[in-house]
Every structure is written in structure tokens, then in C-alpha cells.
Amino acid sequence: MDKKTNPPRKNPLSFLGWHQAPLSEQDLMDFQYDQCRGMSIRTKITMLLTVALSVFAFASAAISYEFYMETAIAQNERLAAGIANLVAESVDAEKVDEFVDSKGTAEGYDNTLRKLYRIKNTSPLVEYLYVYRIFVKMTHDSVRYMTDIKNKNETIAKMQTALIMTLADMVERRDKNTGHHIRKTAAYVKIIADGMKESGIYEDILTDDFIHNMVESAPLHDVGKITIPDAILNKPGKLTEEEFDLMKSHAAAGGKIIGSLIDTVPDSDYLYEARNLATYHHERWDGTGYPSGLAGEDIPLSSRIMAVADVFDALISTRSYKKGFPYEKALAIIKAESGTHFDPQVVAAFFAVKDKILEVADEFSETED
């Protein structure tokens, strides 16, 4: 008896397969031109990010120094107060005038002097006891200065966020198909992550700092597209297999670009999440994604969250080669891909906050119209 075989499972995302005639000679010339220009843009982006992050690191170091100074001042104030009390207990106030008038010959002077020297020798800082009141003023000045530093640091943080969005916009503007993709996906990522945290999903990973770094770096997830020529990035219709392979290279390229920034500014925590997002947001839960073929929880959590946000936005958005799907169809595809393309727990969290997701989609849909 012939063995019964089942037809291969149809991938509901197969409409995204890219197949078309090869590029024309003119397109190839554009390809070569864009490669040179892409390198130039990448260099500029790297330089801009490096300068911005260096300024941010300097501000953070200044704040750390001020916190140290404030702590040191508080410790010295406590020391000075303790020494002052000890001195007061060691000296008979009624005999001070007698000690001064006798020029050191009055009874009890030598004994009192020895006590004071013993107190002085307990710490090299005691000899500066007379500046105790100055320390109080310094503390107030330090608080005012710290407030100023805090305000400046908040300004720098806002500048950093604006710079990230500007750089992401530079990449997105080259891709005429994506619209407000970076802003929408960043909003979806935050909604999903907040929902997961509230539900206790991956609570050991989803700290406030983790979510902040992930959301801040989300706009850079497609930064590798600066290496893709315009002729391919904006080609209407489907791509050939070779062209699609080149398109897929943007994931690894984005990881390398952000990796070079990490080498320059290693203490910028959010860049590590930016690298994860850029490199792994096209990995699949079943291990059939790219660039590394990671599977399950080997895929960074931030990338698993971005994968759902990224695909959902691609499904509902109109492109030159397709019309946007209705929400119902897009949601059905996301649900169908749970456990194959997507982390099931992320999909569950996505549907738990579905109404908030659709509100964001509606808001951006109105601006795009």
C-alpha cells in the first residue's frame, strides 16, 4: 500500500515571498552607486551616535561624581559634629579664660591640652574642624548643583532619543514603503512589554530598565537597511531569490553597525538591546529564521517581542507591492503563527493588549491618510 503523505503546511505569510525578474542594467548601476552612498551614510550615523553617546557618558560620570561628593560631605559633617561634641566634653568652659590668660601655666592646662591632641590625632581631618560651617554651605550648594546637573542630564537624554529617531528616520526615508514603521513598532513593543510585565510573564527579564532600553532602541531595529541599495529597497513587487538574500543581510549588517558603537561606548546599556533587536528580529521560534537560525528562548526576548510588532505592522500596512490587510486577517495570521514564527507567550500578551495595539494603529492610519 502506498504511504499516505500530507501536503506541506501552507505558510500564511507566504504572500511576503519575493520573486521577480532580475534587475535591469540601470538598476545594477543604481545598486553600485547606492553601495558607495550606503557606506557614507553608515559612517556618518556611526560618528553621530558615537559623539552623542560620549556626551551622555560624560554627563553620567559627572552625576556619579556629584553623588560621591554629596556622600563625602555628609560623612565629614557627621565626623565634625562628633568631634565638636567630644571637644566640648573635654574642656571645662569656665577655665578657658584662665587658660588663655595664664599662657599655658594654669592648673589643668597640660591635661586638657593632652586630651585635645589625642582627639586631633584620631583623624587627619580633625585639624580642619574650623571649616565645619563651610561644609554646611557646600552641602546646600551641592544640592543646587545636583539639581542643575539632573536637569541637564534629562535634556541630554531627550537629545539622545531625538538623535536615535533622526537616524532611524534617515534609514526609513530611503525605504519608501515603510511609512511610520519605526514609530509604530516602538509603540507596539512598549505596549506588549508592559502587558507582559503586568501579567508576570518573563518577570525575571522584564525589569523597568530592560523595557526602557528596549523601547529606546526599538527604532534602530532596521538600521542595517542603510547597506541595502535603493534599487532593491524600493523595488515594487517581489524580489528574486538573490535579491531577497541581499535584503535579508540587513539584519546581520545592523548588528555589526551597532556593535561598532558598543566598542566605542561600552557602557551604553541600551545599545546591547539595540544590537539584539537589529540582529535577531527576523529569527523564528521554530528555528527557521535568519540570520542565525536561533530557536525558542535562545532568541533574545526583545527580538521575540519585536518580531510580533514588526510582522503585525507589515501585515496591516500598505506597500507598493500589496495592500494592507484588515485587522481581523492580520490578527488571525499572528495567532496562526504562534509557536512556529512567534513565542507563544508573546502572542498571548499581544492579544491581551490587542485593543491598545489597534488604537495606536488607528492613530497612525489617520496621519498617513
mmCIF file of C-alpha atoms in Angstrom:
data_model
loop_
_atom_site.group_PDB
_atom_site.id
_atom_site.type_symbol
_atom_site.label_atom_id
_atom_site.label_comp_id
_atom_site.label_asym_id
_atom_site.label_seq_id
_atom_site.Cartn_x
_atom_site.Cartn_y
_atom_site.Cartn_z
ATOM 1 C CA MET A 1 0.000 0.000 0.000
ATOM 2 C CA ASP A 2 1.314 3.447 -0.867
ATOM 3 C CA LYS A 3 2.242 5.508 2.093
ATOM 4 C CA LYS A 4 -0.104 8.421 2.502
ATOM 5 C CA THR A 5 1.635 11.763 2.582
ATOM 6 C CA ASN A 6 0.265 15.070 3.767
ATOM 7 C CA PRO A 7 0.798 18.194 1.698
ATOM 8 C CA PRO A 8 3.257 20.676 3.198
ATOM 9 C CA ARG A 9 1.742 23.157 5.608
ATOM 10 C CA LYS A 10 0.922 26.397 3.884
ATOM 11 C CA ASN A 11 2.634 29.356 5.451
ATOM 12 C CA PRO A 12 0.070 32.141 5.933
ATOM 13 C CA LEU A 13 2.916 34.620 5.477
ATOM 14 C CA SER A 14 3.802 33.222 2.059
ATOM 15 C CA PHE A 15 2.413 36.337 0.422
ATOM 16 C CA LEU A 16 5.568 38.004 1.610
ATOM 17 C CA GLY A 17 7.716 35.738 -0.580
ATOM 18 C CA TRP A 18 9.678 37.852 -3.033
ATOM 19 C CA HIS A 19 10.177 36.631 -6.638
ATOM 20 C CA GLN A 20 10.520 38.764 -9.753
ATOM 21 C CA ALA A 21 12.668 39.329 -12.822
ATOM 22 C CA PRO A 22 16.333 40.250 -12.255
ATOM 23 C CA LEU A 23 17.410 43.874 -12.026
ATOM 24 C CA SER A 24 17.965 45.803 -15.242
ATOM 25 C CA GLU A 25 21.353 47.213 -16.224
ATOM 26 C CA GLN A 26 20.253 50.634 -14.969
ATOM 27 C CA ASP A 27 19.193 49.083 -11.657
ATOM 28 C CA LEU A 28 22.606 47.463 -11.347
ATOM 29 C CA MET A 29 24.263 50.866 -11.871
ATOM 30 C CA ASP A 30 21.983 52.280 -9.175
ATOM 31 C CA PHE A 31 22.961 49.326 -6.983
ATOM 32 C CA GLN A 32 26.678 50.185 -7.274
ATOM 33 C CA TYR A 33 26.010 53.866 -6.611
ATOM 34 C CA ASP A 34 23.887 53.083 -3.569
ATOM 35 C CA GLN A 35 26.570 50.796 -2.148
ATOM 36 C CA CYS A 36 29.028 53.684 -2.070
ATOM 37 C CA ARG A 37 26.436 56.042 -0.673
ATOM 38 C CA GLY A 38 25.335 53.472 1.879
ATOM 39 C CA MET A 39 28.855 53.230 3.271
ATOM 40 C CA SER A 40 28.987 57.003 3.578
ATOM 41 C CA ILE A 41 25.650 57.174 5.408
ATOM 42 C CA ARG A 42 26.688 54.335 7.706
ATOM 43 C CA THR A 43 29.908 56.155 8.602
ATOM 44 C CA LYS A 44 28.028 59.367 9.345
ATOM 45 C CA ILE A 45 25.491 57.569 11.514
ATOM 46 C CA THR A 46 28.254 55.826 13.444
ATOM 47 C CA MET A 47 30.071 59.120 14.036
ATOM 48 C CA LEU A 48 26.914 60.929 15.148
ATOM 49 C CA LEU A 49 25.919 58.187 17.560
ATOM 50 C CA THR A 50 29.448 57.972 18.951
ATOM 51 C CA VAL A 51 29.580 61.714 19.680
ATOM 52 C CA ALA A 52 26.107 61.716 21.239
ATOM 53 C CA LEU A 53 26.833 58.717 23.438
ATOM 54 C CA SER A 54 30.172 60.184 24.535
ATOM 55 C CA VAL A 55 28.399 63.342 25.710
ATOM 56 C CA PHE A 56 25.817 61.218 27.511
ATOM 57 C CA ALA A 57 28.556 59.157 29.190
ATOM 58 C CA PHE A 58 30.322 62.347 30.341
ATOM 59 C CA ALA A 59 27.117 63.664 31.890
ATOM 60 C CA SER A 60 26.529 60.367 33.670
ATOM 61 C CA ALA A 61 30.079 60.428 35.039
ATOM 62 C CA ALA A 62 29.547 63.976 36.297
ATOM 63 C CA ILE A 63 26.400 62.927 38.122
ATOM 64 C CA SER A 64 28.180 59.966 39.707
ATOM 65 C CA TYR A 65 30.964 62.283 40.880
ATOM 66 C CA GLU A 66 28.454 64.678 42.410
ATOM 67 C CA PHE A 67 26.730 61.849 44.275
ATOM 68 C CA TYR A 68 30.121 60.810 45.630
ATOM 69 C CA MET A 69 30.873 64.368 46.753
ATOM 70 C CA GLU A 70 27.499 64.673 48.461
ATOM 71 C CA THR A 71 28.114 61.429 50.365
ATOM 72 C CA ALA A 72 31.626 62.512 51.360
ATOM 73 C CA ILE A 73 30.359 65.860 52.638
ATOM 74 C CA ALA A 74 27.668 64.170 54.716
ATOM 75 C CA GLN A 75 30.251 61.833 56.266
ATOM 76 C CA ASN A 76 32.572 64.719 57.117
ATOM 77 C CA GLU A 77 29.716 66.675 58.652
ATOM 78 C CA ARG A 78 28.935 63.759 60.954
ATOM 79 C CA LEU A 79 32.626 63.476 61.859
ATOM 80 C CA ALA A 80 32.886 67.191 62.582
ATOM 81 C CA ALA A 81 29.762 67.163 64.741
ATOM 82 C CA GLY A 82 31.054 64.200 66.731
ATOM 83 C CA ILE A 83 34.466 65.782 67.257
ATOM 84 C CA ALA A 84 32.887 69.065 68.297
ATOM 85 C CA ASN A 85 30.846 67.280 70.974
ATOM 86 C CA LEU A 86 33.921 65.403 72.180
ATOM 87 C CA VAL A 87 35.945 68.617 72.451
ATOM 88 C CA ALA A 88 33.139 70.299 74.366
ATOM 89 C CA GLU A 89 33.105 67.439 76.865
ATOM 90 C CA SER A 90 36.908 67.548 77.289
ATOM 91 C CA VAL A 91 37.276 71.271 78.000
ATOM 92 C CA ASP A 92 35.967 72.984 81.132
ATOM 93 C CA ALA A 93 34.298 76.059 79.664
ATOM 94 C CA GLU A 94 34.725 78.004 82.928
ATOM 95 C CA LYS A 95 38.525 77.622 82.745
ATOM 96 C CA VAL A 96 39.023 78.686 79.124
ATOM 97 C CA ASP A 97 39.651 82.348 80.003
ATOM 98 C CA GLU A 98 42.089 81.288 82.765
ATOM 99 C CA PHE A 99 43.989 79.043 80.348
ATOM 100 C CA VAL A 100 44.306 81.882 77.824
ATOM 101 C CA ASP A 101 45.419 84.492 80.389
ATOM 102 C CA SER A 102 47.999 82.195 82.005
ATOM 103 C CA LYS A 103 49.558 81.350 78.645
ATOM 104 C CA GLY A 104 49.624 77.673 79.488
ATOM 105 C CA THR A 105 50.663 77.767 83.147
ATOM 106 C CA ALA A 106 47.232 77.382 84.807
ATOM 107 C CA GLU A 107 46.364 74.204 86.668
ATOM 108 C CA GLY A 108 44.756 71.613 84.404
ATOM 109 C CA TYR A 109 46.016 73.236 81.196
ATOM 110 C CA ASP A 110 48.523 70.470 80.333
ATOM 111 C CA ASN A 111 45.972 67.726 80.975
ATOM 112 C CA THR A 112 43.369 69.468 78.792
ATOM 113 C CA LEU A 113 45.960 70.028 76.060
ATOM 114 C CA ARG A 114 46.862 66.315 76.001
ATOM 115 C CA LYS A 115 43.177 65.391 75.654
ATOM 116 C CA LEU A 116 42.766 67.784 72.723
ATOM 117 C CA TYR A 117 45.865 66.399 70.975
ATOM 118 C CA ARG A 118 44.574 62.864 71.385
ATOM 119 C CA ILE A 119 41.301 63.931 69.771
ATOM 120 C CA LYS A 120 43.177 65.687 66.962
ATOM 121 C CA ASN A 121 45.269 62.609 66.237
ATOM 122 C CA THR A 122 42.240 60.337 65.855
ATOM 123 C CA SER A 123 41.778 61.561 62.258
ATOM 124 C CA PRO A 124 43.789 63.738 59.880
ATOM 125 C CA LEU A 125 40.546 65.563 59.090
ATOM 126 C CA VAL A 126 40.103 66.901 62.616
ATOM 127 C CA GLU A 127 42.580 69.714 62.022
ATOM 128 C CA TYR A 128 40.061 71.093 59.544
ATOM 129 C CA LEU A 129 37.354 71.272 62.183
ATOM 130 C CA TYR A 130 37.085 75.002 61.733
ATOM 131 C CA VAL A 131 35.553 74.557 58.281
ATOM 132 C CA TYR A 132 32.535 72.705 59.675
ATOM 133 C CA ARG A 133 30.163 75.564 58.939
ATOM 134 C CA ILE A 134 31.603 75.885 55.453
ATOM 135 C CA PHE A 135 30.643 72.255 54.817
ATOM 136 C CA VAL A 136 27.032 73.104 55.559
ATOM 137 C CA LYS A 137 27.066 75.788 52.873
ATOM 138 C CA MET A 138 28.831 73.410 50.495
ATOM 139 C CA THR A 139 26.075 70.851 51.022
ATOM 140 C CA HIS A 140 23.385 73.338 50.019
ATOM 141 C CA ASP A 141 25.453 74.414 47.018
ATOM 142 C CA SER A 142 25.921 70.768 46.082
ATOM 143 C CA VAL A 143 22.173 70.136 46.148
ATOM 144 C CA ARG A 144 21.573 73.107 43.867
ATOM 145 C CA TYR A 145 24.351 71.953 41.546
ATOM 146 C CA MET A 146 22.977 68.405 41.510
ATOM 147 C CA THR A 147 19.551 69.728 40.515
ATOM 148 C CA ASP A 148 21.156 71.618 37.657
ATOM 149 C CA ILE A 149 23.089 68.524 36.565
ATOM 150 C CA LYS A 150 19.911 66.424 36.737
ATOM 151 C CA ASN A 151 18.065 68.887 34.513
ATOM 152 C CA LYS A 152 20.945 68.964 32.043
ATOM 153 C CA ASN A 153 21.110 65.175 32.027
ATOM 154 C CA GLU A 154 17.393 64.960 31.247
ATOM 155 C CA THR A 155 17.988 67.340 28.350
ATOM 156 C CA ILE A 156 20.840 65.171 27.079
ATOM 157 C CA ALA A 157 18.655 62.065 27.361
ATOM 158 C CA LYS A 158 15.959 63.782 25.297
ATOM 159 C CA MET A 159 18.604 64.793 22.755
ATOM 160 C CA GLN A 160 19.803 61.187 22.599
ATOM 161 C CA THR A 161 16.274 59.930 21.970
ATOM 162 C CA ALA A 162 15.751 62.585 19.307
ATOM 163 C CA LEU A 163 19.048 61.616 17.674
ATOM 164 C CA ILE A 164 18.043 57.949 17.579
ATOM 165 C CA MET A 165 14.747 58.866 15.927
ATOM 166 C CA THR A 166 16.528 61.133 13.448
ATOM 167 C CA LEU A 167 18.972 58.412 12.469
ATOM 168 C CA ALA A 168 16.171 55.870 12.197
ATOM 169 C CA ASP A 169 14.241 58.332 10.039
ATOM 170 C CA MET A 170 17.265 58.635 7.749
ATOM 171 C CA VAL A 171 17.102 54.893 7.171
ATOM 172 C CA GLU A 172 13.321 54.805 6.884
ATOM 173 C CA ARG A 173 13.156 57.653 4.376
ATOM 174 C CA ARG A 174 15.264 55.576 1.990
ATOM 175 C CA ASP A 175 12.604 52.878 2.166
ATOM 176 C CA LYS A 176 9.559 54.467 0.547
ATOM 177 C CA ASN A 177 7.368 51.564 1.631
ATOM 178 C CA THR A 178 7.577 51.732 5.412
ATOM 179 C CA GLY A 179 5.814 54.980 6.399
ATOM 180 C CA HIS A 180 5.782 55.405 10.193
ATOM 181 C CA HIS A 181 7.024 51.857 10.737
ATOM 182 C CA ILE A 182 9.706 52.667 13.341
ATOM 183 C CA ARG A 183 7.345 54.719 15.488
ATOM 184 C CA LYS A 184 4.512 52.222 15.311
ATOM 185 C CA THR A 185 6.677 49.220 16.126
ATOM 186 C CA ALA A 186 8.289 51.060 19.064
ATOM 187 C CA ALA A 187 4.806 51.834 20.416
ATOM 188 C CA TYR A 188 3.669 48.218 19.948
ATOM 189 C CA VAL A 189 6.810 46.910 21.669
ATOM 190 C CA LYS A 190 6.179 49.062 24.740
ATOM 191 C CA ILE A 191 2.518 48.053 24.973
ATOM 192 C CA ILE A 192 3.353 44.346 24.671
ATOM 193 C CA ALA A 193 6.267 44.523 27.139
ATOM 194 C CA ASP A 194 4.235 46.452 29.720
ATOM 195 C CA GLY A 195 1.424 43.923 29.391
ATOM 196 C CA MET A 196 3.819 41.009 29.845
ATOM 197 C CA LYS A 197 5.293 42.582 32.958
ATOM 198 C CA GLU A 198 1.864 43.190 34.480
ATOM 199 C CA SER A 199 0.974 39.547 33.809
ATOM 200 C CA GLY A 200 4.223 38.255 35.321
ATOM 201 C CA ILE A 201 5.489 36.806 32.015
ATOM 202 C CA TYR A 202 9.307 36.614 31.929
ATOM 203 C CA GLU A 203 9.272 38.796 35.050
ATOM 204 C CA ASP A 204 12.919 37.958 35.773
ATOM 205 C CA ILE A 205 13.895 39.654 32.497
ATOM 206 C CA LEU A 206 11.296 42.384 32.034
ATOM 207 C CA THR A 207 12.613 44.934 34.540
ATOM 208 C CA ASP A 208 11.874 48.637 34.159
ATOM 209 C CA ASP A 209 15.419 49.209 32.882
ATOM 210 C CA PHE A 210 15.114 46.382 30.354
ATOM 211 C CA ILE A 211 11.838 47.729 28.974
ATOM 212 C CA HIS A 212 13.227 51.267 28.843
ATOM 213 C CA ASN A 213 16.343 50.169 26.945
ATOM 214 C CA MET A 214 14.290 48.022 24.568
ATOM 215 C CA VAL A 215 11.799 50.774 23.733
ATOM 216 C CA GLU A 216 14.528 53.405 23.361
ATOM 217 C CA SER A 217 16.483 51.223 20.932
ATOM 218 C CA ALA A 218 13.482 49.820 19.018
ATOM 219 C CA PRO A 219 13.674 52.495 16.271
ATOM 220 C CA LEU A 220 17.123 51.164 15.325
ATOM 221 C CA HIS A 221 15.931 47.627 14.552
ATOM 222 C CA ASP A 222 16.153 48.226 10.773
ATOM 223 C CA VAL A 223 19.330 50.348 10.818
ATOM 224 C CA GLY A 224 21.051 47.676 8.708
ATOM 225 C CA LYS A 225 18.909 48.722 5.754
ATOM 226 C CA ILE A 226 21.359 51.543 5.085
ATOM 227 C CA THR A 227 23.509 48.855 3.443
ATOM 228 C CA ILE A 228 20.719 47.830 1.037
ATOM 229 C CA PRO A 229 20.684 49.665 -2.331
ATOM 230 C CA ASP A 230 17.663 51.812 -3.174
ATOM 231 C CA ALA A 231 17.080 49.746 -6.313
ATOM 232 C CA ILE A 232 16.296 46.723 -4.142
ATOM 233 C CA LEU A 233 14.898 48.501 -1.094
ATOM 234 C CA ASN A 234 12.275 50.316 -3.168
ATOM 235 C CA LYS A 235 11.710 47.804 -5.938
ATOM 236 C CA PRO A 236 7.949 47.419 -6.497
ATOM 237 C CA GLY A 237 6.679 43.885 -6.431
ATOM 238 C CA LYS A 238 8.590 40.799 -5.437
ATOM 239 C CA LEU A 239 12.341 40.251 -5.397
ATOM 240 C CA THR A 240 14.333 37.470 -6.954
ATOM 241 C CA GLU A 241 15.859 34.886 -4.663
ATOM 242 C CA GLU A 242 19.271 36.561 -4.901
ATOM 243 C CA GLU A 243 17.785 39.981 -4.217
ATOM 244 C CA PHE A 244 15.862 38.652 -1.233
ATOM 245 C CA ASP A 245 19.070 37.114 0.153
ATOM 246 C CA LEU A 246 20.659 40.547 -0.097
ATOM 247 C CA MET A 247 17.642 42.118 1.600
ATOM 248 C CA LYS A 248 17.937 39.627 4.458
ATOM 249 C CA SER A 249 21.544 40.714 5.037
ATOM 250 C CA HIS A 250 20.270 43.911 6.689
ATOM 251 C CA ALA A 251 19.803 42.036 9.976
ATOM 252 C CA ALA A 252 23.437 40.999 10.379
ATOM 253 C CA ALA A 253 24.594 44.351 8.980
ATOM 254 C CA GLY A 254 22.567 46.227 11.605
ATOM 255 C CA GLY A 255 24.135 44.145 14.365
ATOM 256 C CA LYS A 256 27.616 44.976 13.100
ATOM 257 C CA ILE A 257 26.872 48.698 12.880
ATOM 258 C CA ILE A 258 25.613 48.860 16.455
ATOM 259 C CA GLY A 259 28.414 46.539 17.579
ATOM 260 C CA SER A 260 30.951 49.111 16.389
ATOM 261 C CA LEU A 261 29.201 51.716 18.551
ATOM 262 C CA ILE A 262 29.350 49.412 21.567
ATOM 263 C CA ASP A 263 33.114 49.101 21.073
ATOM 264 C CA THR A 264 33.354 52.901 21.235
ATOM 265 C CA VAL A 265 30.882 53.490 24.085
ATOM 266 C CA PRO A 266 30.723 50.160 26.000
ATOM 267 C CA ASP A 267 28.737 51.492 28.983
ATOM 268 C CA SER A 268 25.603 52.356 26.987
ATOM 269 C CA ASP A 269 23.304 49.535 28.097
ATOM 270 C CA TYR A 270 20.555 50.273 25.610
ATOM 271 C CA LEU A 271 22.944 49.645 22.710
ATOM 272 C CA TYR A 272 23.148 45.967 23.664
ATOM 273 C CA GLU A 273 19.384 45.678 23.253
ATOM 274 C CA ALA A 274 19.617 47.707 20.043
ATOM 275 C CA ARG A 275 22.089 45.143 18.704
ATOM 276 C CA ASN A 276 19.805 42.261 19.703
ATOM 277 C CA LEU A 277 16.828 43.902 18.016
ATOM 278 C CA ALA A 278 18.704 44.755 14.836
ATOM 279 C CA THR A 279 20.293 41.313 14.514
ATOM 280 C CA TYR A 280 17.596 38.879 15.612
ATOM 281 C CA HIS A 281 14.145 40.376 14.932
ATOM 282 C CA HIS A 282 13.756 38.069 11.894
ATOM 283 C CA GLU A 283 14.531 34.886 13.836
ATOM 284 C CA ARG A 284 11.644 32.433 14.238
ATOM 285 C CA TRP A 285 10.535 30.461 17.289
ATOM 286 C CA ASP A 286 10.908 27.188 15.331
ATOM 287 C CA GLY A 287 14.491 27.982 14.281
ATOM 288 C CA THR A 288 13.843 28.645 10.585
ATOM 289 C CA GLY A 289 14.503 32.388 10.673
ATOM 290 C CA TYR A 290 17.616 34.416 9.888
ATOM 291 C CA PRO A 291 20.450 35.359 10.202
ATOM 292 C CA SER A 292 21.492 32.729 12.782
ATOM 293 C CA GLY A 293 18.631 30.223 12.833
ATOM 294 C CA LEU A 294 18.114 30.651 16.582
ATOM 295 C CA ALA A 295 15.109 28.926 18.138
ATOM 296 C CA GLY A 296 12.926 29.265 21.227
ATOM 297 C CA GLU A 297 14.347 31.163 24.174
ATOM 298 C CA ASP A 298 17.780 31.289 22.540
ATOM 299 C CA ILE A 299 16.336 34.255 20.672
ATOM 300 C CA PRO A 300 16.684 37.398 22.845
ATOM 301 C CA LEU A 301 13.360 38.347 24.426
ATOM 302 C CA SER A 302 13.464 41.863 22.986
ATOM 303 C CA SER A 303 13.762 40.372 19.486
ATOM 304 C CA ARG A 304 10.854 37.987 20.098
ATOM 305 C CA ILE A 305 8.669 40.919 21.098
ATOM 306 C CA MET A 306 9.824 42.985 18.128
ATOM 307 C CA ALA A 307 9.113 40.065 15.766
ATOM 308 C CA VAL A 308 5.401 40.200 16.620
ATOM 309 C CA ALA A 309 5.264 44.008 16.453
ATOM 310 C CA ASP A 310 7.219 44.096 13.183
ATOM 311 C CA VAL A 311 5.131 41.477 11.362
ATOM 312 C CA PHE A 312 1.813 42.879 12.593
ATOM 313 C CA ASP A 313 2.701 46.321 11.278
ATOM 314 C CA ALA A 314 3.861 44.842 7.958
ATOM 315 C CA LEU A 315 0.557 42.978 7.620
ATOM 316 C CA ILE A 316 -1.722 45.981 8.164
ATOM 317 C CA SER A 317 0.400 48.476 6.203
ATOM 318 C CA THR A 318 0.022 49.238 2.515
ATOM 319 C CA ARG A 319 3.156 48.761 0.445
ATOM 320 C CA SER A 320 3.916 49.396 -3.215
ATOM 321 C CA TYR A 321 3.567 45.658 -3.799
ATOM 322 C CA LYS A 322 0.460 44.980 -1.654
ATOM 323 C CA LYS A 323 -2.491 46.481 0.159
ATOM 324 C CA GLY A 324 -2.694 46.452 3.921
ATOM 325 C CA PHE A 325 -4.692 43.599 5.428
ATOM 326 C CA PRO A 326 -7.778 44.243 7.582
ATOM 327 C CA TYR A 327 -7.084 43.971 11.298
ATOM 328 C CA GLU A 328 -9.050 40.725 11.579
ATOM 329 C CA LYS A 329 -6.942 38.960 8.954
ATOM 330 C CA ALA A 330 -3.668 40.279 10.395
ATOM 331 C CA LEU A 331 -4.650 39.137 13.889
ATOM 332 C CA ALA A 332 -5.598 35.714 12.554
ATOM 333 C CA ILE A 333 -2.168 35.332 10.940
ATOM 334 C CA ILE A 334 -0.375 36.335 14.151
ATOM 335 C CA LYS A 335 -2.411 33.752 16.100
ATOM 336 C CA ALA A 336 -1.772 31.052 13.482
ATOM 337 C CA GLU A 337 1.977 31.630 13.664
ATOM 338 C CA SER A 338 2.129 31.269 17.466
ATOM 339 C CA GLY A 339 4.591 28.513 18.297
ATOM 340 C CA THR A 340 6.127 28.481 14.814
ATOM 341 C CA HIS A 341 7.108 32.029 13.939
ATOM 342 C CA PHE A 342 6.428 33.636 17.311
ATOM 343 C CA ASP A 343 6.942 32.964 21.021
ATOM 344 C CA PRO A 344 3.510 31.738 22.232
ATOM 345 C CA GLN A 345 3.747 33.791 25.436
ATOM 346 C CA VAL A 346 4.472 36.964 23.482
ATOM 347 C CA VAL A 347 1.497 36.251 21.215
ATOM 348 C CA ALA A 348 -0.729 35.702 24.259
ATOM 349 C CA ALA A 349 0.428 39.033 25.705
ATOM 350 C CA PHE A 350 -0.146 40.701 22.315
ATOM 351 C CA PHE A 351 -3.780 39.583 22.261
ATOM 352 C CA ALA A 352 -4.251 40.598 25.903
ATOM 353 C CA VAL A 353 -3.404 44.200 24.939
ATOM 354 C CA LYS A 354 -4.918 43.989 21.443
ATOM 355 C CA ASP A 355 -7.229 46.977 21.969
ATOM 356 C CA LYS A 356 -4.317 49.272 22.844
ATOM 357 C CA ILE A 357 -2.378 47.988 19.823
ATOM 358 C CA LEU A 358 -5.282 48.736 17.489
ATOM 359 C CA GLU A 359 -5.714 52.216 18.986
ATOM 360 C CA VAL A 360 -2.116 53.031 18.033
ATOM 361 C CA ALA A 361 -2.640 51.550 14.568
ATOM 362 C CA ASP A 362 -5.747 53.716 14.096
ATOM 363 C CA GLU A 363 -3.927 56.874 15.199
ATOM 364 C CA PHE A 364 -1.121 56.364 12.708
ATOM 365 C CA SER A 365 -3.576 55.334 9.997
ATOM 366 C CA GLU A 366 -5.272 58.722 10.332
ATOM 367 C CA THR A 367 -1.956 60.599 9.973
ATOM 368 C CA GLU A 368 -0.952 58.533 6.935
ATOM 369 C CA ASP A 369 -4.281 59.215 5.237
#
